[in-house]
């Protein structure tokens, strides 16, 4: 019974492991896209920021990346900055002097140890011209909305590989171990009787 529970937990972690949010900013401002992880648990590790949703590995169209010591190893432009405390897990990306063309999806990947453990965050950034935003008394700040990404779809290609890996770890491996032990025990029992 506990094996079934463990399998269900692994499936939930795999298929809903991508967090998404929406951020709205104004042309000419500096916008910060939030991405944080616990360095007490995972220590400082490598990260990357890219344009587009976080893919199966690395980042798509990489904008900025760091090594395991938190040092920036690649930066597409000086507009992209890590202004938080990187060694404390604040790897939020600040984009200076944003323009409407900066609207789109940005992805943060924190490479955590172990299989399928990477923290992946997709952020939908919308940049508006200052004249397009009329603030009234009933105006409410944009709320960070969790959204399911297409990676949470069961038959998305990356998830098929994950399903296969979970199957091997939870079903096939115990079957092979059981078959091997049975063979060894039968061999020993035959040697004992001969």
mmCIF file of C-alpha atoms in Angstrom:
data_model
loop_
_atom_site.group_PDB
_atom_site.id
_atom_site.type_symbol
_atom_site.label_atom_id
_atom_site.label_comp_id
_atom_site.label_asym_id
_atom_site.label_seq_id
_atom_site.Cartn_x
_atom_site.Cartn_y
_atom_site.Cartn_z
ATOM 1 C CA UNK A 1 0.000 0.000 0.000
ATOM 2 C CA UNK A 2 2.827 2.418 0.807
ATOM 3 C CA UNK A 3 4.349 1.742 -2.641
ATOM 4 C CA UNK A 4 1.127 2.921 -4.280
ATOM 5 C CA UNK A 5 1.105 6.046 -2.089
ATOM 6 C CA UNK A 6 4.746 6.792 -3.004
ATOM 7 C CA UNK A 7 3.998 6.330 -6.707
ATOM 8 C CA UNK A 8 1.044 8.732 -6.497
ATOM 9 C CA UNK A 9 3.207 11.331 -4.731
ATOM 10 C CA UNK A 10 5.912 11.037 -7.401
ATOM 11 C CA UNK A 11 3.319 11.494 -10.159
ATOM 12 C CA UNK A 12 1.918 14.597 -8.469
ATOM 13 C CA UNK A 13 5.368 16.113 -8.057
ATOM 14 C CA UNK A 14 6.299 15.396 -11.660
ATOM 15 C CA UNK A 15 3.164 16.647 -13.361
ATOM 16 C CA UNK A 16 2.552 19.729 -11.279
ATOM 17 C CA UNK A 17 6.178 20.694 -10.655
ATOM 18 C CA UNK A 18 6.112 23.848 -12.769
ATOM 19 C CA UNK A 19 4.870 27.014 -11.130
ATOM 20 C CA UNK A 20 3.628 29.934 -13.212
ATOM 21 C CA UNK A 21 2.745 33.527 -12.435
ATOM 22 C CA UNK A 22 1.832 36.764 -14.185
ATOM 23 C CA UNK A 23 3.621 40.115 -13.734
ATOM 24 C CA UNK A 24 2.589 43.487 -15.222
ATOM 25 C CA UNK A 25 5.028 46.392 -15.638
ATOM 26 C CA UNK A 26 5.311 49.773 -17.355
ATOM 27 C CA UNK A 27 7.594 50.821 -20.211
ATOM 28 C CA UNK A 28 10.862 52.312 -18.929
ATOM 29 C CA UNK A 29 10.679 50.758 -15.461
ATOM 30 C CA UNK A 30 12.797 48.035 -13.919
ATOM 31 C CA UNK A 31 10.747 44.872 -13.487
ATOM 32 C CA UNK A 32 11.772 42.061 -11.146
ATOM 33 C CA UNK A 33 10.737 38.470 -11.873
ATOM 34 C CA UNK A 34 10.751 36.487 -8.645
ATOM 35 C CA UNK A 35 12.615 33.181 -8.237
ATOM 36 C CA UNK A 36 13.774 31.905 -4.830
ATOM 37 C CA UNK A 37 14.963 28.622 -3.335
ATOM 38 C CA UNK A 38 16.130 27.404 0.067
ATOM 39 C CA UNK A 39 19.952 27.432 0.265
ATOM 40 C CA UNK A 40 19.899 25.887 3.744
ATOM 41 C CA UNK A 41 18.485 22.726 2.213
ATOM 42 C CA UNK A 42 20.143 22.777 -1.218
ATOM 43 C CA UNK A 43 23.179 25.066 -0.794
ATOM 44 C CA UNK A 44 24.045 27.500 -3.576
ATOM 45 C CA UNK A 45 23.467 25.879 -6.956
ATOM 46 C CA UNK A 46 23.465 26.819 -10.623
ATOM 47 C CA UNK A 47 20.456 28.565 -12.141
ATOM 48 C CA UNK A 48 19.423 29.914 -15.508
ATOM 49 C CA UNK A 49 16.864 32.399 -16.808
ATOM 50 C CA UNK A 50 15.538 32.179 -20.351
ATOM 51 C CA UNK A 51 12.862 33.453 -22.726
ATOM 52 C CA UNK A 52 10.043 30.967 -23.136
ATOM 53 C CA UNK A 53 8.754 28.225 -20.859
ATOM 54 C CA UNK A 54 11.305 26.187 -18.915
ATOM 55 C CA UNK A 55 12.113 23.124 -21.061
ATOM 56 C CA UNK A 56 13.079 19.578 -20.010
ATOM 57 C CA UNK A 57 16.718 20.633 -19.418
ATOM 58 C CA UNK A 58 18.558 23.934 -19.127
ATOM 59 C CA UNK A 59 16.762 27.119 -20.223
ATOM 60 C CA UNK A 60 15.416 28.050 -23.634
ATOM 61 C CA UNK A 61 16.972 31.158 -25.200
ATOM 62 C CA UNK A 62 19.198 31.754 -22.156
ATOM 63 C CA UNK A 63 19.372 35.326 -20.866
ATOM 64 C CA UNK A 64 21.483 34.757 -17.742
ATOM 65 C CA UNK A 65 23.038 31.796 -15.928
ATOM 66 C CA UNK A 66 25.167 31.171 -12.837
ATOM 67 C CA UNK A 67 27.485 28.424 -11.624
ATOM 68 C CA UNK A 68 27.300 26.441 -8.362
ATOM 69 C CA UNK A 69 28.969 29.317 -6.504
ATOM 70 C CA UNK A 70 26.357 31.865 -7.577
ATOM 71 C CA UNK A 71 28.677 33.653 -10.007
ATOM 72 C CA UNK A 72 27.179 34.814 -13.296
ATOM 73 C CA UNK A 73 28.656 32.753 -16.131
ATOM 74 C CA UNK A 74 26.543 34.172 -18.970
ATOM 75 C CA UNK A 75 24.536 37.380 -19.462
ATOM 76 C CA UNK A 76 22.952 38.307 -22.793
ATOM 77 C CA UNK A 77 22.706 42.013 -21.886
ATOM 78 C CA UNK A 78 23.560 44.324 -18.999
ATOM 79 C CA UNK A 79 19.780 44.961 -18.738
ATOM 80 C CA UNK A 80 19.498 41.549 -17.034
ATOM 81 C CA UNK A 81 20.622 41.636 -13.399
ATOM 82 C CA UNK A 82 20.466 39.454 -10.297
ATOM 83 C CA UNK A 83 20.047 42.116 -7.618
ATOM 84 C CA UNK A 84 18.964 39.806 -4.806
ATOM 85 C CA UNK A 85 21.147 37.809 -2.427
ATOM 86 C CA UNK A 86 22.086 34.972 -4.772
ATOM 87 C CA UNK A 87 23.992 32.991 -2.116
ATOM 88 C CA UNK A 88 20.847 33.097 0.049
ATOM 89 C CA UNK A 89 18.647 31.746 -2.766
ATOM 90 C CA UNK A 90 17.206 34.982 -4.182
ATOM 91 C CA UNK A 91 17.871 34.580 -7.897
ATOM 92 C CA UNK A 92 15.126 36.974 -9.038
ATOM 93 C CA UNK A 93 15.798 38.511 -12.448
ATOM 94 C CA UNK A 94 15.625 42.299 -12.774
ATOM 95 C CA UNK A 95 15.117 43.658 -16.285
ATOM 96 C CA UNK A 96 16.050 47.316 -16.589
ATOM 97 C CA UNK A 97 14.312 49.820 -18.880
ATOM 98 C CA UNK A 98 11.648 47.343 -20.059
ATOM 99 C CA UNK A 99 9.904 47.864 -23.387
ATOM 100 C CA UNK A 100 6.717 46.386 -24.836
ATOM 101 C CA UNK A 101 8.850 43.937 -26.819
ATOM 102 C CA UNK A 102 9.988 42.451 -23.474
ATOM 103 C CA UNK A 103 6.457 41.094 -22.923
ATOM 104 C CA UNK A 104 6.293 37.321 -23.015
ATOM 105 C CA UNK A 105 7.184 34.236 -21.029
ATOM 106 C CA UNK A 106 10.360 34.006 -18.935
ATOM 107 C CA UNK A 107 11.563 30.833 -17.256
ATOM 108 C CA UNK A 108 13.704 30.326 -14.148
ATOM 109 C CA UNK A 109 15.357 26.942 -13.519
ATOM 110 C CA UNK A 110 17.168 26.201 -10.263
ATOM 111 C CA UNK A 111 19.172 23.002 -10.703
ATOM 112 C CA UNK A 112 18.563 21.023 -7.518
ATOM 113 C CA UNK A 113 20.267 17.680 -6.816
ATOM 114 C CA UNK A 114 18.396 14.469 -7.599
ATOM 115 C CA UNK A 115 16.057 13.341 -10.349
ATOM 116 C CA UNK A 116 13.207 15.614 -11.421
ATOM 117 C CA UNK A 117 13.912 18.015 -8.534
ATOM 118 C CA UNK A 118 14.687 21.217 -10.427
ATOM 119 C CA UNK A 119 12.648 24.225 -9.382
ATOM 120 C CA UNK A 120 10.974 25.559 -12.535
ATOM 121 C CA UNK A 121 9.027 28.805 -12.653
ATOM 122 C CA UNK A 122 7.384 30.300 -15.746
ATOM 123 C CA UNK A 123 6.526 33.985 -15.557
ATOM 124 C CA UNK A 124 4.188 35.704 -17.997
ATOM 125 C CA UNK A 125 5.393 39.316 -18.266
ATOM 126 C CA UNK A 126 3.151 42.009 -19.740
ATOM 127 C CA UNK A 127 4.612 45.479 -20.343
ATOM 128 C CA UNK A 128 2.232 48.393 -20.869
ATOM 129 C CA UNK A 129 2.878 51.952 -22.036
ATOM 130 C CA UNK A 130 2.443 54.449 -19.194
ATOM 131 C CA UNK A 131 -0.418 56.215 -21.037
ATOM 132 C CA UNK A 132 -2.334 52.916 -21.337
ATOM 133 C CA UNK A 133 -2.725 52.491 -17.585
ATOM 134 C CA UNK A 134 -5.470 54.491 -15.910
ATOM 135 C CA UNK A 135 -5.504 53.992 -12.153
ATOM 136 C CA UNK A 136 -8.863 54.575 -10.528
ATOM 137 C CA UNK A 137 -10.067 54.167 -6.961
ATOM 138 C CA UNK A 138 -11.201 50.617 -7.633
ATOM 139 C CA UNK A 139 -7.837 49.673 -9.202
ATOM 140 C CA UNK A 140 -6.246 46.570 -7.700
ATOM 141 C CA UNK A 141 -2.628 45.567 -8.068
ATOM 142 C CA UNK A 142 -2.117 42.646 -10.465
ATOM 143 C CA UNK A 143 -2.155 39.411 -8.511
ATOM 144 C CA UNK A 144 0.341 36.634 -9.012
ATOM 145 C CA UNK A 145 -1.812 33.882 -10.451
ATOM 146 C CA UNK A 146 -0.751 30.242 -10.381
ATOM 147 C CA UNK A 147 -1.407 28.760 -13.818
ATOM 148 C CA UNK A 148 -0.856 25.253 -15.106
ATOM 149 C CA UNK A 149 1.714 25.108 -17.863
ATOM 150 C CA UNK A 150 1.533 22.682 -20.753
ATOM 151 C CA UNK A 151 4.256 20.652 -19.005
ATOM 152 C CA UNK A 152 1.615 19.585 -16.508
ATOM 153 C CA UNK A 153 -0.248 17.757 -19.281
ATOM 154 C CA UNK A 154 0.151 13.984 -18.944
ATOM 155 C CA UNK A 155 1.041 13.331 -22.591
ATOM 156 C CA UNK A 156 3.433 16.255 -23.069
ATOM 157 C CA UNK A 157 6.625 14.603 -24.442
ATOM 158 C CA UNK A 158 8.763 15.355 -21.369
ATOM 159 C CA UNK A 159 6.176 13.716 -19.132
ATOM 160 C CA UNK A 160 6.203 10.478 -21.132
ATOM 161 C CA UNK A 161 9.894 10.130 -20.244
ATOM 162 C CA UNK A 162 9.061 10.888 -16.614
ATOM 163 C CA UNK A 163 6.306 8.256 -16.597
ATOM 164 C CA UNK A 164 8.758 5.700 -18.015
ATOM 165 C CA UNK A 165 11.348 6.566 -15.359
ATOM 166 C CA UNK A 166 8.807 6.271 -12.554
ATOM 167 C CA UNK A 167 7.582 2.941 -13.967
ATOM 168 C CA UNK A 168 11.128 1.564 -13.990
ATOM 169 C CA UNK A 169 11.814 2.813 -10.456
ATOM 170 C CA UNK A 170 8.558 1.675 -8.874
ATOM 171 C CA UNK A 171 7.471 -1.410 -10.844
ATOM 172 C CA UNK A 172 10.170 -2.917 -13.046
ATOM 173 C CA UNK A 173 13.079 -2.651 -10.583
ATOM 174 C CA UNK A 174 11.290 -4.483 -7.719
ATOM 175 C CA UNK A 175 10.172 -7.196 -10.182
ATOM 176 C CA UNK A 176 13.762 -7.738 -11.371
ATOM 177 C CA UNK A 177 15.063 -7.778 -7.796
ATOM 178 C CA UNK A 178 12.401 -10.313 -6.784
ATOM 179 C CA UNK A 179 13.183 -12.517 -9.821
ATOM 180 C CA UNK A 180 16.917 -12.360 -9.079
ATOM 181 C CA UNK A 181 16.459 -13.225 -5.405
ATOM 182 C CA UNK A 182 14.131 -16.100 -6.299
ATOM 183 C CA UNK A 183 16.721 -17.491 -8.725
ATOM 184 C CA UNK A 184 19.517 -17.235 -6.106
ATOM 185 C CA UNK A 185 17.392 -18.887 -3.415
ATOM 186 C CA UNK A 186 16.383 -21.752 -5.747
ATOM 187 C CA UNK A 187 20.028 -22.267 -6.712
ATOM 188 C CA UNK A 188 21.071 -22.359 -3.028
ATOM 189 C CA UNK A 189 18.270 -24.786 -2.150
ATOM 190 C CA UNK A 190 19.327 -27.100 -4.993
ATOM 191 C CA UNK A 191 22.958 -26.933 -3.832
ATOM 192 C CA UNK A 192 21.860 -27.740 -0.272
ATOM 193 C CA UNK A 193 19.958 -30.846 -1.335
ATOM 194 C CA UNK A 194 22.618 -32.173 -3.695
#
